[in-house]
Each structure stands twice: as structure tokens, then as C-alpha cells.
Coordinates of C-alpha atoms in Angstrom, one line a residue:
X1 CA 106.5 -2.1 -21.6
X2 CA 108.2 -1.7 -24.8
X3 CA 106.6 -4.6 -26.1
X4 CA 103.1 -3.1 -25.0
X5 CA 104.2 0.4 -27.2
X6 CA 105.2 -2.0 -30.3
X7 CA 101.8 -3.9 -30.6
X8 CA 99.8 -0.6 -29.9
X9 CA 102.4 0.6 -32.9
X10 CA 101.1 -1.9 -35.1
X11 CA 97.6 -1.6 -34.4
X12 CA 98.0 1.9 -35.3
X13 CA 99.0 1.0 -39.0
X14 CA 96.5 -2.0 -39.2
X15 CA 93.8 0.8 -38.2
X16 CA 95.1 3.4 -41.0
X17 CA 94.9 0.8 -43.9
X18 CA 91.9 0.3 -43.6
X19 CA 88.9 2.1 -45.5
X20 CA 86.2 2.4 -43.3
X21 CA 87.1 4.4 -40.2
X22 CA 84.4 3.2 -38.1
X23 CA 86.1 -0.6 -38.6
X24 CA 89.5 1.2 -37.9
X25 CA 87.5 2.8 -34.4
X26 CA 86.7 -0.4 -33.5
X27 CA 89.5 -2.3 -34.1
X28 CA 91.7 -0.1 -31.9
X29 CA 89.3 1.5 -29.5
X30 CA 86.6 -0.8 -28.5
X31 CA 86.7 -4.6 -29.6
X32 CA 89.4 -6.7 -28.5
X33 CA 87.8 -9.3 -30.3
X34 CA 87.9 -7.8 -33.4
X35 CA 91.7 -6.8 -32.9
X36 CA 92.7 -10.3 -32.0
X37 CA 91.1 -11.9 -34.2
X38 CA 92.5 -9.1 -37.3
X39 CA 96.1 -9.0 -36.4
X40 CA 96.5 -11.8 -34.0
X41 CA 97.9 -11.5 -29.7
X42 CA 101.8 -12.1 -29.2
X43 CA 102.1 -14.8 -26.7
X44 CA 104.8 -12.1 -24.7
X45 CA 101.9 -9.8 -24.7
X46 CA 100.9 -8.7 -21.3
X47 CA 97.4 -8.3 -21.3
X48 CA 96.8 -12.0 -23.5
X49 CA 94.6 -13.5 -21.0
X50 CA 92.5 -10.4 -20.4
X51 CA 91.9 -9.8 -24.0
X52 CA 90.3 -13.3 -23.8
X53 CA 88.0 -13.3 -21.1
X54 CA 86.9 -9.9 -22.3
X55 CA 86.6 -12.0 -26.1
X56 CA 84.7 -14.8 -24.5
X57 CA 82.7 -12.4 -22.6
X58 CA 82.0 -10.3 -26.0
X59 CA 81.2 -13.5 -27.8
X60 CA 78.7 -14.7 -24.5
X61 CA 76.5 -11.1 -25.2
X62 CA 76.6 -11.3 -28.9
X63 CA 74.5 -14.5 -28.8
X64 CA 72.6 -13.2 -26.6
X65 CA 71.8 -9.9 -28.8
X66 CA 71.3 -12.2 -31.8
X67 CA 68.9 -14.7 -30.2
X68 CA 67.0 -11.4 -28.6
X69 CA 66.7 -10.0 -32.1
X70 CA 65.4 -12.9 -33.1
X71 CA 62.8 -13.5 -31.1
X72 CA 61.7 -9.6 -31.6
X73 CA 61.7 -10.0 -35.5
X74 CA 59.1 -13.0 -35.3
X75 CA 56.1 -12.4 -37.1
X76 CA 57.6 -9.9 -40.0
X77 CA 57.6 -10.7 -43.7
X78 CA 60.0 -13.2 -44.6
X79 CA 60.6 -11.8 -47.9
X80 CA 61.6 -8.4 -46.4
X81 CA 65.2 -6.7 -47.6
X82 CA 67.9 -7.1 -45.3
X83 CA 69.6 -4.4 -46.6
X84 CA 67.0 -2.2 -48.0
X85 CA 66.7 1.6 -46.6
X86 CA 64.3 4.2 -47.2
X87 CA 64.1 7.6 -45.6
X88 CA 61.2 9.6 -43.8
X89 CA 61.4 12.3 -42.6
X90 CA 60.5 13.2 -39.1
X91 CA 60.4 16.3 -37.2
X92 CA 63.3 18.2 -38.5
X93 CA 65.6 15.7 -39.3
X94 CA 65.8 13.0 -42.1
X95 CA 65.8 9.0 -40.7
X96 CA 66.9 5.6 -41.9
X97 CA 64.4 2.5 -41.7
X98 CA 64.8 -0.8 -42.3
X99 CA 63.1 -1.8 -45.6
X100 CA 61.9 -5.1 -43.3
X101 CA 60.8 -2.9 -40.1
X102 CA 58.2 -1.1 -43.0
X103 CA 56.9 -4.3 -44.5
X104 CA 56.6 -6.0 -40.9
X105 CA 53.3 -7.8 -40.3
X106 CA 51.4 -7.7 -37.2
X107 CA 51.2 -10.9 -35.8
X108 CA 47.7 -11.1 -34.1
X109 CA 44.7 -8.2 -35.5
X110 CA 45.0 -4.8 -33.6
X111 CA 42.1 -3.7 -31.5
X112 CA 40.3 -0.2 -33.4
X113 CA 39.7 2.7 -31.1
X114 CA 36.3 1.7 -31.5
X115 CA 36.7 -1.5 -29.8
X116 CA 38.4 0.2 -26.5
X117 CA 35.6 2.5 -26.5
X118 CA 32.8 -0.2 -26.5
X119 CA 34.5 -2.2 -23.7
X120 CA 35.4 1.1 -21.5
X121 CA 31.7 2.0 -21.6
X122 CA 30.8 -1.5 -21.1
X123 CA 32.7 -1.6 -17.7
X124 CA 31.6 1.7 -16.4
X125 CA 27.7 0.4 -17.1
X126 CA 28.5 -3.0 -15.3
X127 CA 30.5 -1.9 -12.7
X128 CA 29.3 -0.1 -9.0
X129 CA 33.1 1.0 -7.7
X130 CA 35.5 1.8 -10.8
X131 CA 39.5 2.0 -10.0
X132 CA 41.1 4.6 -11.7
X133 CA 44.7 4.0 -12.3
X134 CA 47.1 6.7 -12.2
X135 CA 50.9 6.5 -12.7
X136 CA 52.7 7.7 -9.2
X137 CA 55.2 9.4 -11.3
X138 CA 52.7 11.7 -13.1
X139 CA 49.5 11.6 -11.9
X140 CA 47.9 15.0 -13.0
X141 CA 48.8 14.0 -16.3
X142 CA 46.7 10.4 -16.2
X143 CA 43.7 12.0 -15.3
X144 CA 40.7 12.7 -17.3
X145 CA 38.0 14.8 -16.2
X146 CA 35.2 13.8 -19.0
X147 CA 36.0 9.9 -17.6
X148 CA 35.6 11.0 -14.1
X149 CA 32.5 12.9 -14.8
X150 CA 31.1 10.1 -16.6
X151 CA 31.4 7.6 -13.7
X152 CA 30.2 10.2 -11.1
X153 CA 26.9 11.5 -13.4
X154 CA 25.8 7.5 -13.7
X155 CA 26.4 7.3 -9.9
X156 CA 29.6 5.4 -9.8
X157 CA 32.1 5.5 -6.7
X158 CA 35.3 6.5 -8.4
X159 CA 38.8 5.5 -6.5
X160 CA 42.0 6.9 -7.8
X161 CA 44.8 4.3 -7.5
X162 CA 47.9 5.9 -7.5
X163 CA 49.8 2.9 -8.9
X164 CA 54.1 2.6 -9.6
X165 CA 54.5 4.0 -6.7
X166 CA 57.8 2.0 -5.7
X167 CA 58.9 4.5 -8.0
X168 CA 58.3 7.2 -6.4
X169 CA 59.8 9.2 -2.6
X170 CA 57.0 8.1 0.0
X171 CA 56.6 11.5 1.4
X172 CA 55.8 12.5 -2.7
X173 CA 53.4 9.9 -2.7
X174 CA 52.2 11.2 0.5
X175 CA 51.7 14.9 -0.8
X176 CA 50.2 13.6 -4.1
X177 CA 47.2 11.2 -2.3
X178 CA 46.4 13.8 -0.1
X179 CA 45.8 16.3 -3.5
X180 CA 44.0 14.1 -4.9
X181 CA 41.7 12.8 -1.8
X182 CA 40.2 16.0 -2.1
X183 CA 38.0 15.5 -5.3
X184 CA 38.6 11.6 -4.6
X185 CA 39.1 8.8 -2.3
X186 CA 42.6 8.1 -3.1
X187 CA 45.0 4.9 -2.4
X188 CA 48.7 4.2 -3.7
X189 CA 50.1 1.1 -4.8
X190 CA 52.7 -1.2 -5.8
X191 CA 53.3 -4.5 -7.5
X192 CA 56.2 -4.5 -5.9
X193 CA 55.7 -3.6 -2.3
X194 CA 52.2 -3.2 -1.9
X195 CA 48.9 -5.3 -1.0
X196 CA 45.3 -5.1 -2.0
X197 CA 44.6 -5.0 1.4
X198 CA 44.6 -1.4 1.2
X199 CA 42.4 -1.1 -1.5
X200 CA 39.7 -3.7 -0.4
X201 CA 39.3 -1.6 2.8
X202 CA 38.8 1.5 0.8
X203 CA 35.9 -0.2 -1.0
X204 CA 34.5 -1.7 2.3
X205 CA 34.3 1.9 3.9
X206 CA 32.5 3.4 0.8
X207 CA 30.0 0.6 1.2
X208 CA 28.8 1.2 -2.4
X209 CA 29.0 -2.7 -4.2
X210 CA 31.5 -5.3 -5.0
X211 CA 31.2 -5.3 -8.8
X212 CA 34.4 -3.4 -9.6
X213 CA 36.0 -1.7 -13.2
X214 CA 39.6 -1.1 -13.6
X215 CA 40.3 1.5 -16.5
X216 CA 43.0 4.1 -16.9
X217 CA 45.7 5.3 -19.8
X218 CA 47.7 3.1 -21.1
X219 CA 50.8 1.6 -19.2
X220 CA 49.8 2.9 -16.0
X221 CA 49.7 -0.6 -14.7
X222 CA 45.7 -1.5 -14.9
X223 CA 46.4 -5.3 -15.3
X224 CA 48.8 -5.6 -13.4
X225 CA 46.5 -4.4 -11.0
X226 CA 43.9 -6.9 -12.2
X227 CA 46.4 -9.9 -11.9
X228 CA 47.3 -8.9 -8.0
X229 CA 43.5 -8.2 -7.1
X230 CA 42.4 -12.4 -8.7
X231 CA 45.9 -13.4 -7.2
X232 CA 44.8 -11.8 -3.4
X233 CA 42.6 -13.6 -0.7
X234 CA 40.0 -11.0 -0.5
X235 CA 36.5 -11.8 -0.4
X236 CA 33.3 -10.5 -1.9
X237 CA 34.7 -8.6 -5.0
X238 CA 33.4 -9.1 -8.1
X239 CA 36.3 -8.7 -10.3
X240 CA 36.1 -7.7 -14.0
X241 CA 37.5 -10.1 -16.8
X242 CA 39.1 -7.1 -19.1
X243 CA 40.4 -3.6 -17.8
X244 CA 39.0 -0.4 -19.5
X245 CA 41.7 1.5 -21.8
X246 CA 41.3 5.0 -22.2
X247 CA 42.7 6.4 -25.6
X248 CA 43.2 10.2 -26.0
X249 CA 44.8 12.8 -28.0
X250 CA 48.7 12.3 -27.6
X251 CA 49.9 15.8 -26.4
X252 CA 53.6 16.3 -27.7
X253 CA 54.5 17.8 -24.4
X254 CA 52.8 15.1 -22.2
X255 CA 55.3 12.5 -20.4
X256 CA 52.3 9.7 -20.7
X257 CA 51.8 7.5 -23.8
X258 CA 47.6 8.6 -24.5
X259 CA 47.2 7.4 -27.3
X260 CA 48.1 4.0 -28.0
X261 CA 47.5 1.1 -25.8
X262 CA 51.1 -0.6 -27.2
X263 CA 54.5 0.5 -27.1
X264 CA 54.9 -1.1 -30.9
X265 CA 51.9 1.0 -32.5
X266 CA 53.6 4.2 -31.5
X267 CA 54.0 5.9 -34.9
X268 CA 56.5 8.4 -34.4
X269 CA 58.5 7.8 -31.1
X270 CA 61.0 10.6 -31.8
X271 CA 58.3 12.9 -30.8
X272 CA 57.2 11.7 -27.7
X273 CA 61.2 10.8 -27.0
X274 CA 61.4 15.2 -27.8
X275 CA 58.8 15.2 -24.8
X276 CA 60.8 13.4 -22.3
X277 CA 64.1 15.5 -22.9
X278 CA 62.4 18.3 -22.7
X279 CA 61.2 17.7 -19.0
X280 CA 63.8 15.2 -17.8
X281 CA 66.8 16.5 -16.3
X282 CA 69.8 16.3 -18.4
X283 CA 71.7 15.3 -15.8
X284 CA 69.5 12.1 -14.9
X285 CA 69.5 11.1 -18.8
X286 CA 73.3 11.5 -18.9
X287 CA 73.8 9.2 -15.9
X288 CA 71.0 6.8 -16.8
X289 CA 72.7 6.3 -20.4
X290 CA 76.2 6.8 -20.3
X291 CA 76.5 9.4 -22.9
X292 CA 78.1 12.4 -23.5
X293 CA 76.6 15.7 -23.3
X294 CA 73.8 16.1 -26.6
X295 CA 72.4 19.5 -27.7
X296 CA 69.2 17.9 -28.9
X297 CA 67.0 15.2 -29.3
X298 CA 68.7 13.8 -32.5
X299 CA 72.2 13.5 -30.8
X300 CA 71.1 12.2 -27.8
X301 CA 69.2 9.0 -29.9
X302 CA 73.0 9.1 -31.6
X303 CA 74.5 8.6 -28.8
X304 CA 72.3 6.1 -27.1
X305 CA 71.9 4.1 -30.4
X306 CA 76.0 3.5 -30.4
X307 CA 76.0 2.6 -26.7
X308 CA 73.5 -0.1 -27.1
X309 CA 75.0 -1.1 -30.8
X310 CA 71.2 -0.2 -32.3
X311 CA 73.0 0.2 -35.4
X312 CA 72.3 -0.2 -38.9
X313 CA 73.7 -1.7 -41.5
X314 CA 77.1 0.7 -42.5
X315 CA 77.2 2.1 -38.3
X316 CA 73.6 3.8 -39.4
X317 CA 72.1 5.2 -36.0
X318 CA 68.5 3.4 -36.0
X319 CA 66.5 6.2 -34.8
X320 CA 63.7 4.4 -34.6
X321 CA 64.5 1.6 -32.5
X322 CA 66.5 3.4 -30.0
X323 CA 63.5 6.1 -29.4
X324 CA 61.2 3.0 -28.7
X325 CA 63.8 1.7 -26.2
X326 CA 64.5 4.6 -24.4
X327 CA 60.5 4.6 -24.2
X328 CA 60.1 1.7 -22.9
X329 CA 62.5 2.6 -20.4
X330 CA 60.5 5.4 -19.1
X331 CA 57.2 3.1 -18.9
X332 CA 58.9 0.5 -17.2
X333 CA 60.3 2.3 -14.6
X334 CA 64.3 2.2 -15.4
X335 CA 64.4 6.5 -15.7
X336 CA 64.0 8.2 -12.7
X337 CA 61.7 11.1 -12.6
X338 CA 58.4 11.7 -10.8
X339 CA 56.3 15.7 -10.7
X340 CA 55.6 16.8 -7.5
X341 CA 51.6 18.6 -6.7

């Protein structure tokens, strides 16, 4: 044990020459494989071996991060500054971006809203029975009421699909189809657990056609949908090629990405990030991410960004990037939450 208090004693002093504290943090708090590698392991040390696996191990997940990074940075400008930073202001508080992140290229053309608009009115026309997706989790907020009324004026059976709903308690699910089964027939599903079975008898019993139309918000799961419905054995459905995408007004308080049909064209994600705080349970977000307790949105991105090392350079917190992960973790499913009718 007194060998164990003299190397702590001299990590201490490696930790206070240097300059940058965060360095110093990591040396003696978090990395063993930065403190073995700065100052060296005594062979009487106690710990040696477990230092090591936990290096190996350290240097296994850095590749990994690197070769992930990578792959997500394909397609930008490869004249971009690696260490260039501007800042823009968002909301109330003032955040770094990477010089490269504003000077990335898309790699394929965008669709316009104009585009969606076309092919969502195409499929309503063509189709007899239109599935409208909903997310399990939030169903009230998926709906539309001008889209619904548009498929019921031209005389076209409307089914809600309450889709993600793996994600949800049964008995929720339960309460929320039998809601909604009053204005329309209603049917839940899952990738996951779920059939089409269901769904194909629904269409049966209305007896209406077979040409069908998928459309919904985005990310509520409308190909996925698709893909299950070519992938099933059920006959007599005339399935569509393309799903319909609906593109509304983003409300700030709405927990449902409306307005952009991609994840990477959201232009301000700290906003919509705001709106999930502000109706998830702390408590939920605290055990989901490992963080301490945050005040508002801005320290909870702080704390997320140094958990998952979505740094900048200098130990910047990359505000940008961590909001679109922690989105991405809501539409995917990995944040529990669901409303209740």
C-alpha cells in the first residue's frame, strides 16, 4: 500500500506541471493510457496488469471512434480547416462549429419541399386505402387533420398505423388504438414483434381496394413499414414504390421532427433538443446518459458532449453534434418516453 500512495504521489506532481488542466484531469482521473504512457507503470505496482487491459481496451474503442468518424465525414470538402472555428449564435447561448462541418457538401442533391409535396399528392390520387403512420410514443402529435381530410373528401379509406410500438406498455397501446378507432380504423405495429397480418385483415374487412399509400411525418417508420409489407406473403396488395412524406411547420414544443425528412438537414438541433428536456423526465435523461444533474439545456449538451468525448479541438463541447446524437436517440428508440390519451 505504500507503494500505491507513492505513485498516486507522483502523479499528483506530473498533473500540477502541467499547463492545461484538462490534460492534467485526464492524466490522473480518467485515462490510464495516457498516465502510463506519460510517466510510465512500476513493475511492483499493484494494479500493472489492469492498467493494461483497461489500455488495450481504450486503444480497441479509439479505433473504433476514429474509423466511425471517418466514415461520417465522407463526402465533405477536402480542403476544409481542421482547426478552424467560428461562432453562431443560437438561442441564448454562443456555440463553436467546426470550420469543416460549415463548408461540408452534401453528397447526393436534397429533395425540395416541393418534390415531397408532388409525390404525397401523387399517392393519395393513386392510392384506394392510405396507411397513416403514427409514432406509438406520440401519436396525437403525428397527426394531421388537413391530410386526413384530404384523403376522406377524395373518398379514400384512411387507416392509422400506430407504428414503434415495441416501444411502448401494451395496455398504453391499448388505450391509444381504442382513441383513435373512434374517428379511425386503427392497428398498431412493430418491426420488431409485429406482422402484417394484422394490417392486411384490416384492409380485407373495409373491402375498399388493394392499391395502397403509406405517408406520415418523418421518422415515424413509413418504410420500414413498406419494407415489411414487400417482405410479407400477403396477397392481392398493390403496394406503392415510394412512401408519402409529410413536411410541416416544426413547433419548438413538439417532441416529433415535422419538418425535415433527415436527421442531418435539421438546422438548429439545440432547439428541438430544448423541446425534449422540457417534456422528458429529468430523471429518465439522467439515467439514460450518465450525467450529473443540469439546470438547462446548455449544460445538459455539456455534460453529454464529455461523456461521449464529442469534443472539440482544445476540450470544446461540440454542441452541435451532441444535440443531433441525443436526437437521434429519441427517433430511434434508445430514450424512453411515450404520452398517454
Amino acid at each position: 500500500m505504500h507503494k500505491v500512495r507513492e505513485y498516486k504521489k507522483k502523479m499528483r506532481r506530473q498533473a500540477k506541471k502541467m499547463k492545461n488542466n484538462a490534460m492534467a484531469h485526464s492524466i490522473f482521473l480518467s485515462s490510464p493510457l495516457e498516465s502510463a504512457k506519460e510517466v510510465g507503470i512500476p513493475n511492483s505496482y499493484p494494479f500493472k496488469e489492469q492498467v493494461l487491459d483497461e489500455e488495450r481496451r481504450e486503444k480497441e474503442q479509439q479505433k473504433l471512434e476514429r474509423q466511425e468518424r471517418r466514415r461520417k465525414l465522407r463526402g465533405e470538402a477536402m480542403n476544409a480547416e481542421d482547426d478552424g472555428l467560428e461562432e453562431v449564435k443560437i438561442g441564448r447561448i454562443i456555440r463553436p462549429v467546426e470550420a469543416s462541418q460549415a463548408k461540408k457538401q452534401p453528397s447526393q442533391k436534397k429533395k425540395t419541399r416541393k418534390e415531397y409535396s408532388e409525390e404525397l399528392d401523387a399517392i393519395i390520387e393513386e392510392s384506394e386505402v392510405i396507411l397513416f403512420v403514427l409514432d406509438a410514443r406520440v401519436p396525437f402529435e403525428c397527426r394531421s387533420k388537413n391530410f386526413e381530410g384530404r384523403c376522406t373528401n377524395k373518398n379514400k379509406e384512411l387507416i392509422l398505423i400506430l407504428n414503434k410500438s415495441d416501444l411502448v406498455p401494451k395496455q398504453v397501446v391499448k388505450n391509444w388504438r381504442k382513441e383513435l378507432s373512434k374517428e379511425h380504423p386503427t392497428v398498431s405495429f412493430s418491426s420488431i414483434t409485429s406482422n402484417c397480418e394484422d394490417i392486411a385483415a384490416k384492409i380485407r374487412e373495409l373491402n375498399k381496394g388493394t392499391r395502397i399509400g403509406i405517408i406520415g411525418y418523418p421518422n415515424t417508420g413509413k418504410k420500414t413499414l413498406l419494407d415489411r409489407l414487400n417482405k410479407s406473403s400477403i396477397e392481392n396488395l398493390q403496394l406503392p414504390n415510394k412512401v408519402g412524406t409529410i413536411l410541416g411547420k416544426q413547433n419548438p414544443d413538439s417532441l416529433i421532427i415535422k419538418a425535415v425528412a433527415d436527421l442531418d438537414d435539421v438546422g438548429d438541433p439545440y432547439i428541438l433538443v430544448h423541446a425534449l428536456l422540457k417534456q422528458i423526465p429529468k430523471e429518465k435523461l439522467l439515467l439514460k446518459y450518465e450525467v450529473p444533474e443540469y439546470r438547462t439545456t446548455q449544460e445538459f449538451l455539456e455534460h453529454v458532449s464529455r461523456s461521449r468525448r464529442l469534443l472539440l479541438k482544445g476540450g470544446v463541447t461540440d454542441y452541435d453534434r451532441t444535440a443531433r446524437e441525443v436526437l437521434a436517440d429519441w427517433v430511434y428508440g434508445r430514450i424512453q418516453f411515450y404520452q398517454e390519451p
